[in-house]
C-alpha cells in the first residue's frame, strides 16, 4: 500500500511539473495579427505538430509574419454587452423626481410636515397618512381622489391626473402638501 502511494505522489508531482512548464514556457507567446487565409498558412498548420496552447486563441506553432506590403487587418468591432440604453420617458411614465404608482406612508407623529411641501405620483398611487383622526384630512379636488379612513389611517388613492392639495392638521396648524399626479 505504501509503494502505491509513493508512485501516486511521483505521478502527481511529475504532472504538476509538466503543467507548470507548459503554462510558463521559456518563450513568450503573443497573439498574431489577423491574416487572410492563404496557402502558406494551411501548409504550416499541417507541417507543425499540435501543441498545448497557453491561452485560448493563441498557438505555440511557428508561422511566418505577414509580408511588409500587407497591413494587418484591424480587429472587427465588438458589441459591448452592458446595460441597454435607457428609454426616454414619455409624459405618462414617471420621471426621476416623480414616484410611480406606489404607496407612500406618512406617519404624522414621526414626520415634520413643514418640511414636506410637495409630492409627485403616478395615477394609482396611495398616500397613507398614519396616526390621524377621522375627518381631519381634507383634499381640495375630491373628484381626483378616492379617500378612505380606518383605525387612525387615511388612504388617499389618486385616481386621475392633476394637482391635489392635501391638508393635514397637526399641533393646531394646517399643513398643506401639494400632490402632482401624472
mmCIF file of C-alpha atoms in Angstrom:
data_model
loop_
_atom_site.group_PDB
_atom_site.id
_atom_site.type_symbol
_atom_site.label_atom_id
_atom_site.label_comp_id
_atom_site.label_asym_id
_atom_site.label_seq_id
_atom_site.Cartn_x
_atom_site.Cartn_y
_atom_site.Cartn_z
ATOM 1 C CA UNK A 1 0.000 0.000 0.000
ATOM 2 C CA UNK A 2 2.846 2.411 0.829
ATOM 3 C CA UNK A 3 4.697 1.866 -2.505
ATOM 4 C CA UNK A 4 1.415 2.596 -4.314
ATOM 5 C CA UNK A 5 1.114 5.957 -2.509
ATOM 6 C CA UNK A 6 4.703 6.854 -3.367
ATOM 7 C CA UNK A 7 4.078 6.043 -7.018
ATOM 8 C CA UNK A 8 0.905 8.154 -6.993
ATOM 9 C CA UNK A 9 2.813 11.086 -5.434
ATOM 10 C CA UNK A 10 5.513 10.800 -8.101
ATOM 11 C CA UNK A 11 2.889 10.840 -10.873
ATOM 12 C CA UNK A 12 1.142 13.868 -9.363
ATOM 13 C CA UNK A 13 4.467 15.683 -8.913
ATOM 14 C CA UNK A 14 5.516 14.910 -12.496
ATOM 15 C CA UNK A 15 2.141 16.054 -13.810
ATOM 16 C CA UNK A 16 2.312 19.308 -11.838
ATOM 17 C CA UNK A 17 5.816 19.997 -13.140
ATOM 18 C CA UNK A 18 4.705 19.308 -16.720
ATOM 19 C CA UNK A 19 1.736 21.639 -16.414
ATOM 20 C CA UNK A 20 3.905 24.361 -14.860
ATOM 21 C CA UNK A 21 6.481 24.115 -17.665
ATOM 22 C CA UNK A 22 3.804 24.048 -20.371
ATOM 23 C CA UNK A 23 1.947 27.025 -18.898
ATOM 24 C CA UNK A 24 5.061 29.086 -18.141
ATOM 25 C CA UNK A 25 7.307 28.151 -21.047
ATOM 26 C CA UNK A 26 10.560 29.955 -21.614
ATOM 27 C CA UNK A 27 9.437 31.715 -24.814
ATOM 28 C CA UNK A 28 6.684 34.337 -24.606
ATOM 29 C CA UNK A 29 3.721 33.732 -26.863
ATOM 30 C CA UNK A 30 1.701 36.670 -28.147
ATOM 31 C CA UNK A 31 -1.292 36.596 -30.472
ATOM 32 C CA UNK A 32 -0.546 37.087 -34.138
ATOM 33 C CA UNK A 33 -2.212 39.800 -36.237
ATOM 34 C CA UNK A 34 -5.249 38.691 -38.204
ATOM 35 C CA UNK A 35 -4.304 37.463 -41.694
ATOM 36 C CA UNK A 36 -6.459 36.299 -44.573
ATOM 37 C CA UNK A 37 -6.043 32.524 -45.014
ATOM 38 C CA UNK A 38 -3.533 31.621 -47.682
ATOM 39 C CA UNK A 39 -1.784 28.533 -48.992
ATOM 40 C CA UNK A 40 1.222 29.032 -46.695
ATOM 41 C CA UNK A 41 -0.981 29.109 -43.567
ATOM 42 C CA UNK A 42 -2.536 25.727 -44.327
ATOM 43 C CA UNK A 43 0.847 24.195 -45.167
ATOM 44 C CA UNK A 44 2.451 25.361 -41.934
ATOM 45 C CA UNK A 45 -0.527 24.180 -39.901
ATOM 46 C CA UNK A 46 -0.219 20.668 -41.342
ATOM 47 C CA UNK A 47 3.574 20.563 -41.046
ATOM 48 C CA UNK A 48 3.812 21.514 -37.368
ATOM 49 C CA UNK A 49 2.572 19.111 -34.690
ATOM 50 C CA UNK A 50 -0.191 20.366 -32.398
ATOM 51 C CA UNK A 51 0.991 21.622 -29.029
ATOM 52 C CA UNK A 52 -0.980 22.745 -25.979
ATOM 53 C CA UNK A 53 -1.988 26.397 -26.041
ATOM 54 C CA UNK A 54 -1.261 28.931 -23.333
ATOM 55 C CA UNK A 55 -4.473 30.921 -23.742
ATOM 56 C CA UNK A 56 -7.498 30.263 -25.938
ATOM 57 C CA UNK A 57 -6.917 31.512 -29.448
ATOM 58 C CA UNK A 58 -3.096 31.526 -29.299
ATOM 59 C CA UNK A 59 -0.928 28.742 -30.628
ATOM 60 C CA UNK A 60 2.683 27.823 -29.986
ATOM 61 C CA UNK A 61 3.254 26.735 -33.600
ATOM 62 C CA UNK A 62 5.596 28.907 -35.634
ATOM 63 C CA UNK A 63 4.158 30.860 -38.565
ATOM 64 C CA UNK A 64 5.823 33.455 -40.678
ATOM 65 C CA UNK A 65 4.962 37.124 -40.083
ATOM 66 C CA UNK A 66 2.786 38.960 -42.631
ATOM 67 C CA UNK A 67 4.654 40.492 -45.579
ATOM 68 C CA UNK A 68 5.567 44.164 -45.266
ATOM 69 C CA UNK A 69 3.266 45.106 -48.177
ATOM 70 C CA UNK A 70 0.167 43.750 -46.404
ATOM 71 C CA UNK A 71 -1.013 45.715 -43.390
ATOM 72 C CA UNK A 72 -2.700 43.666 -40.693
ATOM 73 C CA UNK A 73 -6.469 43.952 -40.728
ATOM 74 C CA UNK A 74 -7.977 45.903 -37.816
ATOM 75 C CA UNK A 75 -9.999 43.856 -35.365
ATOM 76 C CA UNK A 76 -13.703 43.610 -36.055
ATOM 77 C CA UNK A 77 -15.797 45.970 -33.952
ATOM 78 C CA UNK A 78 -17.202 44.172 -30.966
ATOM 79 C CA UNK A 79 -20.555 44.849 -29.442
ATOM 80 C CA UNK A 80 -20.357 45.522 -25.757
ATOM 81 C CA UNK A 81 -22.785 43.725 -23.532
ATOM 82 C CA UNK A 82 -23.579 46.316 -20.948
ATOM 83 C CA UNK A 83 -26.855 47.719 -19.843
ATOM 84 C CA UNK A 84 -29.129 48.740 -22.696
ATOM 85 C CA UNK A 85 -29.636 52.470 -23.220
ATOM 86 C CA UNK A 86 -32.345 53.942 -21.034
ATOM 87 C CA UNK A 87 -35.529 54.795 -22.899
ATOM 88 C CA UNK A 88 -36.650 58.392 -22.957
ATOM 89 C CA UNK A 89 -39.565 58.692 -20.528
ATOM 90 C CA UNK A 90 -42.877 59.571 -22.115
ATOM 91 C CA UNK A 91 -45.246 62.021 -20.422
ATOM 92 C CA UNK A 92 -47.250 59.113 -18.959
ATOM 93 C CA UNK A 93 -44.287 57.388 -17.288
ATOM 94 C CA UNK A 94 -42.878 58.730 -14.016
ATOM 95 C CA UNK A 95 -39.703 60.781 -14.193
ATOM 96 C CA UNK A 96 -36.833 60.540 -11.729
ATOM 97 C CA UNK A 97 -38.390 63.185 -9.471
ATOM 98 C CA UNK A 98 -41.863 61.658 -9.711
ATOM 99 C CA UNK A 99 -42.654 58.400 -7.926
ATOM 100 C CA UNK A 100 -44.660 55.719 -9.672
ATOM 101 C CA UNK A 101 -47.915 54.127 -8.580
ATOM 102 C CA UNK A 102 -46.602 53.403 -5.075
ATOM 103 C CA UNK A 103 -47.907 53.539 -1.525
ATOM 104 C CA UNK A 104 -46.300 56.448 0.321
ATOM 105 C CA UNK A 105 -46.538 56.044 4.106
ATOM 106 C CA UNK A 106 -46.672 59.291 6.074
ATOM 107 C CA UNK A 107 -46.651 58.785 9.861
ATOM 108 C CA UNK A 108 -47.900 62.110 11.272
ATOM 109 C CA UNK A 109 -46.225 61.667 14.676
ATOM 110 C CA UNK A 110 -42.756 60.987 13.166
ATOM 111 C CA UNK A 111 -42.805 63.438 10.242
ATOM 112 C CA UNK A 112 -42.019 67.135 10.241
ATOM 113 C CA UNK A 113 -44.869 68.220 7.968
ATOM 114 C CA UNK A 114 -43.452 71.730 7.467
ATOM 115 C CA UNK A 115 -40.543 70.210 5.528
ATOM 116 C CA UNK A 116 -42.812 68.195 3.223
ATOM 117 C CA UNK A 117 -44.292 70.679 0.751
ATOM 118 C CA UNK A 118 -44.924 68.664 -2.410
ATOM 119 C CA UNK A 119 -45.015 65.146 -3.801
ATOM 120 C CA UNK A 120 -45.336 63.671 -7.267
ATOM 121 C CA UNK A 121 -47.011 60.346 -8.021
ATOM 122 C CA UNK A 122 -48.334 58.371 -10.961
ATOM 123 C CA UNK A 123 -52.030 57.677 -11.238
ATOM 124 C CA UNK A 124 -52.970 54.845 -8.868
ATOM 125 C CA UNK A 125 -50.581 55.847 -6.078
ATOM 126 C CA UNK A 126 -51.767 55.886 -2.459
ATOM 127 C CA UNK A 127 -50.810 58.450 0.178
ATOM 128 C CA UNK A 128 -51.243 56.673 3.538
ATOM 129 C CA UNK A 129 -51.430 59.111 6.440
ATOM 130 C CA UNK A 130 -50.996 57.263 9.748
ATOM 131 C CA UNK A 131 -51.949 58.417 13.233
ATOM 132 C CA UNK A 132 -54.746 60.871 12.429
ATOM 133 C CA UNK A 133 -58.381 61.123 13.454
ATOM 134 C CA UNK A 134 -61.434 60.637 11.233
ATOM 135 C CA UNK A 135 -62.477 63.558 9.029
ATOM 136 C CA UNK A 136 -59.358 65.652 9.717
ATOM 137 C CA UNK A 137 -57.558 65.205 6.376
ATOM 138 C CA UNK A 138 -59.105 67.181 3.509
ATOM 139 C CA UNK A 139 -58.435 67.496 -0.225
ATOM 140 C CA UNK A 140 -59.312 70.429 -2.480
ATOM 141 C CA UNK A 141 -60.233 68.293 -5.527
ATOM 142 C CA UNK A 142 -62.214 65.238 -4.362
ATOM 143 C CA UNK A 143 -63.011 64.230 -7.973
ATOM 144 C CA UNK A 144 -59.325 63.265 -8.482
ATOM 145 C CA UNK A 145 -59.015 61.019 -5.394
ATOM 146 C CA UNK A 146 -60.634 58.142 -3.568
ATOM 147 C CA UNK A 147 -60.348 58.655 0.199
ATOM 148 C CA UNK A 148 -60.833 56.014 2.887
ATOM 149 C CA UNK A 149 -60.424 56.138 6.709
ATOM 150 C CA UNK A 150 -59.955 53.185 9.064
ATOM 151 C CA UNK A 151 -58.318 52.796 12.512
ATOM 152 C CA UNK A 152 -56.348 56.045 12.522
ATOM 153 C CA UNK A 153 -55.169 55.668 8.925
ATOM 154 C CA UNK A 154 -56.333 57.731 5.946
ATOM 155 C CA UNK A 155 -55.681 56.255 2.492
ATOM 156 C CA UNK A 156 -55.879 58.727 -0.382
ATOM 157 C CA UNK A 157 -55.729 56.989 -3.779
ATOM 158 C CA UNK A 158 -55.042 59.295 -6.702
ATOM 159 C CA UNK A 159 -57.347 58.069 -9.479
ATOM 160 C CA UNK A 160 -56.973 60.840 -12.087
ATOM 161 C CA UNK A 161 -54.082 63.085 -13.205
ATOM 162 C CA UNK A 162 -53.982 66.623 -11.861
ATOM 163 C CA UNK A 163 -52.849 68.616 -8.828
ATOM 164 C CA UNK A 164 -54.378 67.981 -5.406
ATOM 165 C CA UNK A 165 -53.784 69.976 -2.214
ATOM 166 C CA UNK A 166 -53.902 67.653 0.810
ATOM 167 C CA UNK A 167 -54.410 69.455 4.145
ATOM 168 C CA UNK A 168 -53.292 67.713 7.351
ATOM 169 C CA UNK A 169 -53.819 69.297 10.777
ATOM 170 C CA UNK A 170 -51.019 68.919 13.349
ATOM 171 C CA UNK A 171 -50.239 70.928 16.502
ATOM 172 C CA UNK A 172 -53.119 73.403 15.926
ATOM 173 C CA UNK A 173 -51.809 74.196 12.412
ATOM 174 C CA UNK A 174 -52.993 73.070 8.992
ATOM 175 C CA UNK A 175 -50.167 71.781 6.776
ATOM 176 C CA UNK A 176 -50.817 71.614 3.041
ATOM 177 C CA UNK A 177 -48.971 69.183 0.773
ATOM 178 C CA UNK A 178 -49.314 69.770 -2.959
ATOM 179 C CA UNK A 179 -49.520 66.430 -4.791
ATOM 180 C CA UNK A 180 -48.953 66.338 -8.540
ATOM 181 C CA UNK A 181 -50.495 63.257 -10.162
ATOM 182 C CA UNK A 182 -49.298 62.241 -13.641
#
